[in-house]
Short mmCIF file of C-alpha atoms and ligand atoms in Angstrom, two decimals:
data_model
loop_
_atom_site.label_atom_id
_atom_site.label_comp_id
_atom_site.label_asym_id
_atom_site.label_seq_id
_atom_site.Cartn_x
_atom_site.Cartn_y
_atom_site.Cartn_z
CA UNK A 1 -88.52 -13.62 116.35
CA UNK A 2 -90.18 -16.26 116.37
CA UNK A 3 -87.98 -17.90 113.55
CA UNK A 4 -85.36 -18.33 116.07
CA UNK A 5 -84.58 -20.60 118.54
CA UNK A 6 -82.14 -19.57 121.54
CA UNK A 7 -80.39 -23.64 121.99
CA UNK A 8 -79.60 -23.31 118.00
CA UNK A 9 -78.62 -19.92 118.35
CA UNK A 10 -76.40 -20.77 122.04
CA UNK A 11 -75.18 -24.41 119.86
CA UNK A 12 -74.03 -21.84 116.28
CA UNK A 13 -70.84 -19.69 118.68
CA UNK A 14 -70.46 -22.67 120.64
CA UNK A 15 -69.37 -24.47 117.00
CA UNK A 16 -67.99 -21.68 115.40
CA UNK A 17 -65.49 -21.15 118.00
CA UNK A 18 -64.62 -24.02 118.27
CA UNK A 19 -63.91 -24.04 115.02
CA UNK A 20 -61.88 -21.28 114.95
CA UNK A 21 -60.30 -22.56 118.34
CA UNK A 22 -59.31 -26.07 116.28
CA UNK A 23 -57.74 -24.60 112.55
CA UNK A 24 -55.63 -22.05 115.35
CA UNK A 25 -53.98 -25.19 116.68
CA UNK A 26 -53.62 -27.05 113.17
CA UNK A 27 -51.95 -24.63 111.73
CA UNK A 28 -50.12 -22.55 114.87
CA UNK A 29 -51.57 -19.79 114.98
CA UNK A 30 -50.79 -17.18 117.07
CA UNK A 31 -53.30 -14.15 116.09
CA UNK A 32 -56.18 -13.48 118.80
CA UNK A 33 -59.74 -14.02 117.12
CA UNK A 34 -63.10 -12.88 118.09
CA UNK A 35 -65.98 -13.86 116.57
CA UNK A 36 -67.88 -10.72 115.66
CA UNK A 37 -71.96 -11.59 115.45
CA UNK A 38 -73.76 -9.86 111.70
CA UNK A 39 -76.44 -8.71 112.62
CA UNK A 40 -78.70 -7.24 109.80
CA UNK A 41 -82.16 -8.31 110.16
CA UNK A 42 -81.87 -9.94 113.32
CA UNK A 43 -84.33 -8.61 115.61
CA UNK A 44 -82.49 -6.51 118.60
CA UNK A 45 -84.09 -9.15 121.10
CA UNK A 46 -82.53 -12.06 119.22
CA UNK A 47 -78.87 -10.14 119.09
CA UNK A 48 -79.02 -9.84 122.76
CA UNK A 49 -78.76 -13.60 123.10
CA UNK A 50 -75.31 -13.51 122.26
CA UNK A 51 -74.01 -11.78 124.94
CA UNK A 52 -74.87 -14.51 127.36
CA UNK A 53 -72.82 -16.73 125.54
CA UNK A 54 -69.47 -15.10 125.54
CA UNK A 55 -69.71 -12.89 122.50
CA UNK A 56 -68.90 -9.31 122.47
CA UNK A 57 -68.53 -7.77 119.37
CA UNK A 58 -71.42 -6.51 117.07
CA UNK A 59 -70.88 -5.21 112.89
CA UNK A 60 -73.70 -3.47 111.69
CA UNK A 61 -74.44 -3.07 107.89
CA UNK A 62 -76.98 -0.67 107.75
CA UNK A 63 -77.32 2.43 109.23
CA UNK A 64 -81.17 2.94 108.98
CA UNK A 65 -81.55 -0.20 110.55
CA UNK A 66 -78.98 0.29 112.99
CA UNK A 67 -80.40 3.32 114.64
CA UNK A 68 -83.92 1.75 115.19
CA UNK A 69 -82.59 -1.18 116.57
CA UNK A 70 -79.44 0.33 118.66
CA UNK A 71 -81.92 1.42 121.74
CA UNK A 72 -83.20 -2.41 122.13
CA UNK A 73 -79.55 -3.75 123.00
CA UNK A 74 -78.23 -4.66 125.58
CA UNK A 75 -74.96 -3.08 126.88
CA UNK A 76 -74.96 -3.85 130.44
CA UNK A 77 -71.91 -6.79 129.15
CA UNK A 78 -70.25 -3.28 127.36
CA UNK A 79 -70.29 -5.24 123.62
CA UNK A 80 -68.48 -3.39 121.40
CA UNK A 81 -70.33 -2.66 117.89
CA UNK A 82 -68.77 -1.81 114.59
CA UNK A 83 -69.92 -0.45 111.38
CA UNK A 84 -68.76 -3.02 108.67
CA UNK A 85 -71.04 -2.22 105.77
CA UNK A 86 -70.62 0.61 102.63
CA UNK A 87 -71.09 4.06 104.21
CA UNK A 88 -72.45 6.79 102.57
CA UNK A 89 -70.18 10.52 103.38
CA UNK A 90 -74.11 12.11 104.40
CA UNK A 91 -74.01 9.31 107.12
CA UNK A 92 -71.22 9.64 108.81
CA UNK A 93 -72.79 11.85 111.55
CA UNK A 94 -75.93 9.12 112.42
CA UNK A 95 -73.21 7.02 113.76
CA UNK A 96 -70.56 9.16 115.08
CA UNK A 97 -71.49 8.62 119.03
CA UNK A 98 -72.76 5.06 118.91
CA UNK A 99 -70.46 3.11 117.31
CA UNK A 100 -66.60 1.86 118.63
CA UNK A 101 -64.98 1.66 114.63
CA UNK A 102 -65.85 1.74 111.61
CA UNK A 103 -64.44 -0.93 108.43
CA UNK A 104 -65.18 0.13 106.23
CA UNK A 105 -63.08 3.11 105.08
CA UNK A 106 -62.85 3.09 100.93
CA UNK A 107 -61.82 6.50 100.40
CA UNK A 108 -60.04 9.69 101.10
CA UNK A 109 -63.25 11.32 101.88
CA UNK A 110 -64.62 9.12 103.57
CA UNK A 111 -62.03 9.57 105.95
CA UNK A 112 -61.87 12.99 105.48
CA UNK A 113 -65.28 13.54 107.22
CA UNK A 114 -65.13 10.63 110.00
CA UNK A 115 -62.01 12.63 110.59
CA UNK A 116 -63.79 15.59 111.20
CA UNK A 117 -66.87 14.92 113.26
CA UNK A 118 -64.72 12.91 115.44
CA UNK A 119 -62.65 16.30 116.41
CA UNK A 120 -66.38 17.80 116.44
CA UNK A 121 -67.27 15.14 119.03
CA UNK A 122 -64.53 15.24 121.00
CA UNK A 123 -63.44 11.46 120.17
CA UNK A 124 -60.68 9.30 118.47
CA UNK A 125 -62.77 7.08 115.82
CA UNK A 126 -60.93 3.85 115.43
CA UNK A 127 -60.87 2.55 111.73
CA UNK A 128 -59.97 -0.45 108.93
CA UNK A 129 -59.44 0.44 105.62
CA UNK A 130 -61.31 -1.56 103.02
CA UNK A 131 -59.85 -3.11 100.71
CA UNK A 132 -60.94 -4.81 97.06
CA UNK A 133 -58.78 -7.75 97.43
CA UNK A 134 -60.89 -9.76 94.72
CA UNK A 135 -60.73 -5.88 92.13
CA UNK A 136 -64.69 -7.07 91.83
CA UNK A 137 -66.66 -4.31 90.57
CA UNK A 138 -69.03 -5.01 92.21
CA UNK A 139 -67.21 -4.24 95.50
CA UNK A 140 -66.40 -0.92 97.86
CA UNK A 141 -62.99 -0.88 99.17
CA UNK A 142 -60.14 0.85 97.89
CA UNK A 143 -57.06 -2.00 95.22
CA UNK A 144 -54.43 -3.38 97.56
CA UNK A 145 -51.51 -0.82 94.70
CA UNK A 146 -53.32 2.13 96.68
CA UNK A 147 -54.17 0.92 100.62
CA UNK A 148 -50.74 2.36 101.55
CA UNK A 149 -51.35 5.75 99.66
CA UNK A 150 -54.15 5.98 101.96
CA UNK A 151 -53.34 4.69 105.09
CA UNK A 152 -50.43 7.00 104.27
CA UNK A 153 -52.68 10.13 104.49
CA UNK A 154 -55.01 9.03 107.47
CA UNK A 155 -52.07 8.76 109.37
CA UNK A 156 -51.99 12.46 110.14
CA UNK A 157 -55.73 12.77 110.92
CA UNK A 158 -56.18 13.56 115.18
CA UNK A 159 -59.47 12.21 114.62
CA UNK A 160 -58.76 8.96 113.45
CA UNK A 161 -57.05 5.80 114.37
CA UNK A 162 -56.14 3.35 111.79
CA UNK A 163 -56.07 0.13 113.22
CA UNK A 164 -55.65 -2.23 110.45
CA UNK A 165 -58.04 -3.41 107.59
CA UNK A 166 -61.01 -5.07 106.71
CA UNK A 167 -62.18 -7.28 103.17
CA UNK A 168 -64.83 -9.06 101.80
CA UNK A 169 -62.94 -11.86 98.75
CA UNK A 170 -64.84 -13.05 96.15
CA UNK A 171 -66.52 -16.18 96.95
CA UNK A 172 -63.74 -18.90 95.14
CA UNK A 173 -60.59 -20.08 95.91
CA UNK A 174 -60.43 -17.70 99.24
CA UNK A 175 -57.19 -19.32 99.88
CA UNK A 176 -55.49 -16.92 97.62
CA UNK A 177 -57.17 -13.83 98.35
CA UNK A 178 -56.49 -14.15 101.83
CA UNK A 179 -53.16 -15.25 100.80
CA UNK A 180 -52.82 -12.17 99.37
CA UNK A 181 -54.99 -10.66 101.92
CA UNK A 182 -52.44 -11.84 104.87
CA UNK A 183 -49.14 -10.75 102.73
CA UNK A 184 -50.98 -6.82 102.33
CA UNK A 185 -50.90 -6.86 106.05
CA UNK A 186 -48.32 -7.09 107.00
CA UNK A 187 -46.25 -5.84 103.85
CA UNK A 188 -48.18 -2.53 105.08
CA UNK A 189 -47.35 -3.65 109.14
CA UNK A 190 -43.54 -3.86 108.54
CA UNK A 191 -43.88 0.03 107.40
CA UNK A 192 -43.96 0.70 110.44
CA UNK A 193 -46.26 4.39 108.96
CA UNK A 194 -46.26 6.93 112.41
CA UNK A 195 -49.64 7.06 113.88
CA UNK A 196 -51.43 4.41 112.43
CA UNK A 197 -51.24 0.61 113.52
CA UNK A 198 -52.30 -2.63 111.75
CA UNK A 199 -53.29 -5.14 114.85
CA UNK A 200 -56.48 -5.73 113.20
CA UNK A 201 -56.98 -7.78 110.20
CA UNK A 202 -61.07 -7.78 109.93
CA UNK A 203 -62.24 -10.96 107.23
CA UNK A 204 -63.96 -14.30 106.98
CA UNK A 205 -67.54 -14.79 106.71
CA UNK A 206 -70.31 -17.95 107.75
CA UNK A 207 -68.96 -19.79 104.58
CA UNK A 208 -64.64 -19.14 104.56
CA UNK A 209 -63.74 -18.15 108.21
CA UNK A 210 -62.05 -21.26 109.43
CA UNK A 211 -59.69 -19.97 105.57
CA UNK A 212 -59.37 -16.47 107.09
CA UNK A 213 -57.86 -17.50 110.25
CA UNK A 214 -55.71 -19.98 108.68
CA UNK A 215 -53.54 -16.55 107.27
CA UNK A 216 -54.18 -14.56 109.85
CA UNK A 217 -57.72 -12.76 110.69
CA UNK A 218 -58.35 -10.99 114.53
CA UNK A 219 -61.93 -10.43 113.79
CA UNK A 220 -64.89 -13.05 111.96
CA UNK A 221 -67.84 -11.51 110.73
CA UNK A 222 -70.52 -13.85 110.85
CA UNK A 223 -73.96 -13.58 110.78
CA UNK A 224 -75.85 -16.91 109.29
CA UNK A 225 -73.49 -18.87 111.09
CA UNK A 226 -74.99 -17.36 114.45
CA UNK A 227 -78.17 -16.71 113.55
CA UNK A 228 -79.48 -19.02 110.50
CA UNK A 229 -80.43 -18.09 106.80
CA UNK A 230 -81.66 -14.68 106.78
CA UNK A 231 -84.91 -13.39 105.39
CA UNK A 232 -85.19 -10.76 102.55
CA UNK A 233 -88.38 -8.84 103.07
C1 LIG B 301 -73.72 -9.50 105.98
C2 LIG B 301 -72.14 -9.58 106.11
C3 LIG B 301 -71.51 -10.37 106.92
C4 LIG B 301 -71.65 -11.98 107.69
O1 LIG B 301 -72.15 -12.29 106.46
P1 LIG B 301 -72.80 -14.51 106.95
O2 LIG B 301 -72.35 -14.40 105.20
O3 LIG B 301 -74.27 -14.11 106.63
O4 LIG B 301 -72.21 -14.73 107.71
C5 LIG B 301 -70.11 -9.75 106.72
N1 LIG B 301 -69.30 -8.75 106.60
C6 LIG B 301 -69.94 -7.77 105.97
C7 LIG B 301 -69.54 -7.48 105.62
C8 LIG B 301 -71.29 -8.29 106.17
O5 LIG B 301 -72.01 -6.98 104.89
#
């Protein structure tokens, strides 16, 4: 905790929110954009600081880390928790009761397991499909061409509610990739596939959230920009 300063975190959140508002005004955006605090490597005591600053959404990447921290989170302001990291099918069972959304659905097999467990736990899990918009081999996510097809299959699953799309674009030329995501998102939205809704577009991180907002992002996922540089041990 020694490396973190409450005043800095507070100021960072203020600045990011201000930047989001500014971009929306400048480009006449009409979506609402929510700031998500991405918690990886950050101690739960520090994560708890964000709730007092109006942040109501956490992003979790790693199952083990989340399980070790979740009981220390201050849930008094009812924050929502989204899983945003790569999720192995055999780990869904550990998080199914504790997250409000899984943003990283990238295969039919993973969706089937989420569906099965959600039904067994009497709930409906909100999900986003993760799209590999840059076609990068190192990244998970489905290809843009296969997205609609996967969504059609998910639309029949009663334990899953599709809410939209998520992406981690290549680190350069973000305008191009966010532009493509915006197109894909609106094309699928226009199809009005029965059983799915397209109201969430999760894109933008510390280095590119302003550009993402310009292209219609409704959730920006920020870690470093809030908490400072990560210290990987
Ligand atoms: C780590 C991470 C983020 C946040 O990255 P920063 O550059 O620290 O803002 C956002 N989304 C995902 C999926 C991540 O893994």
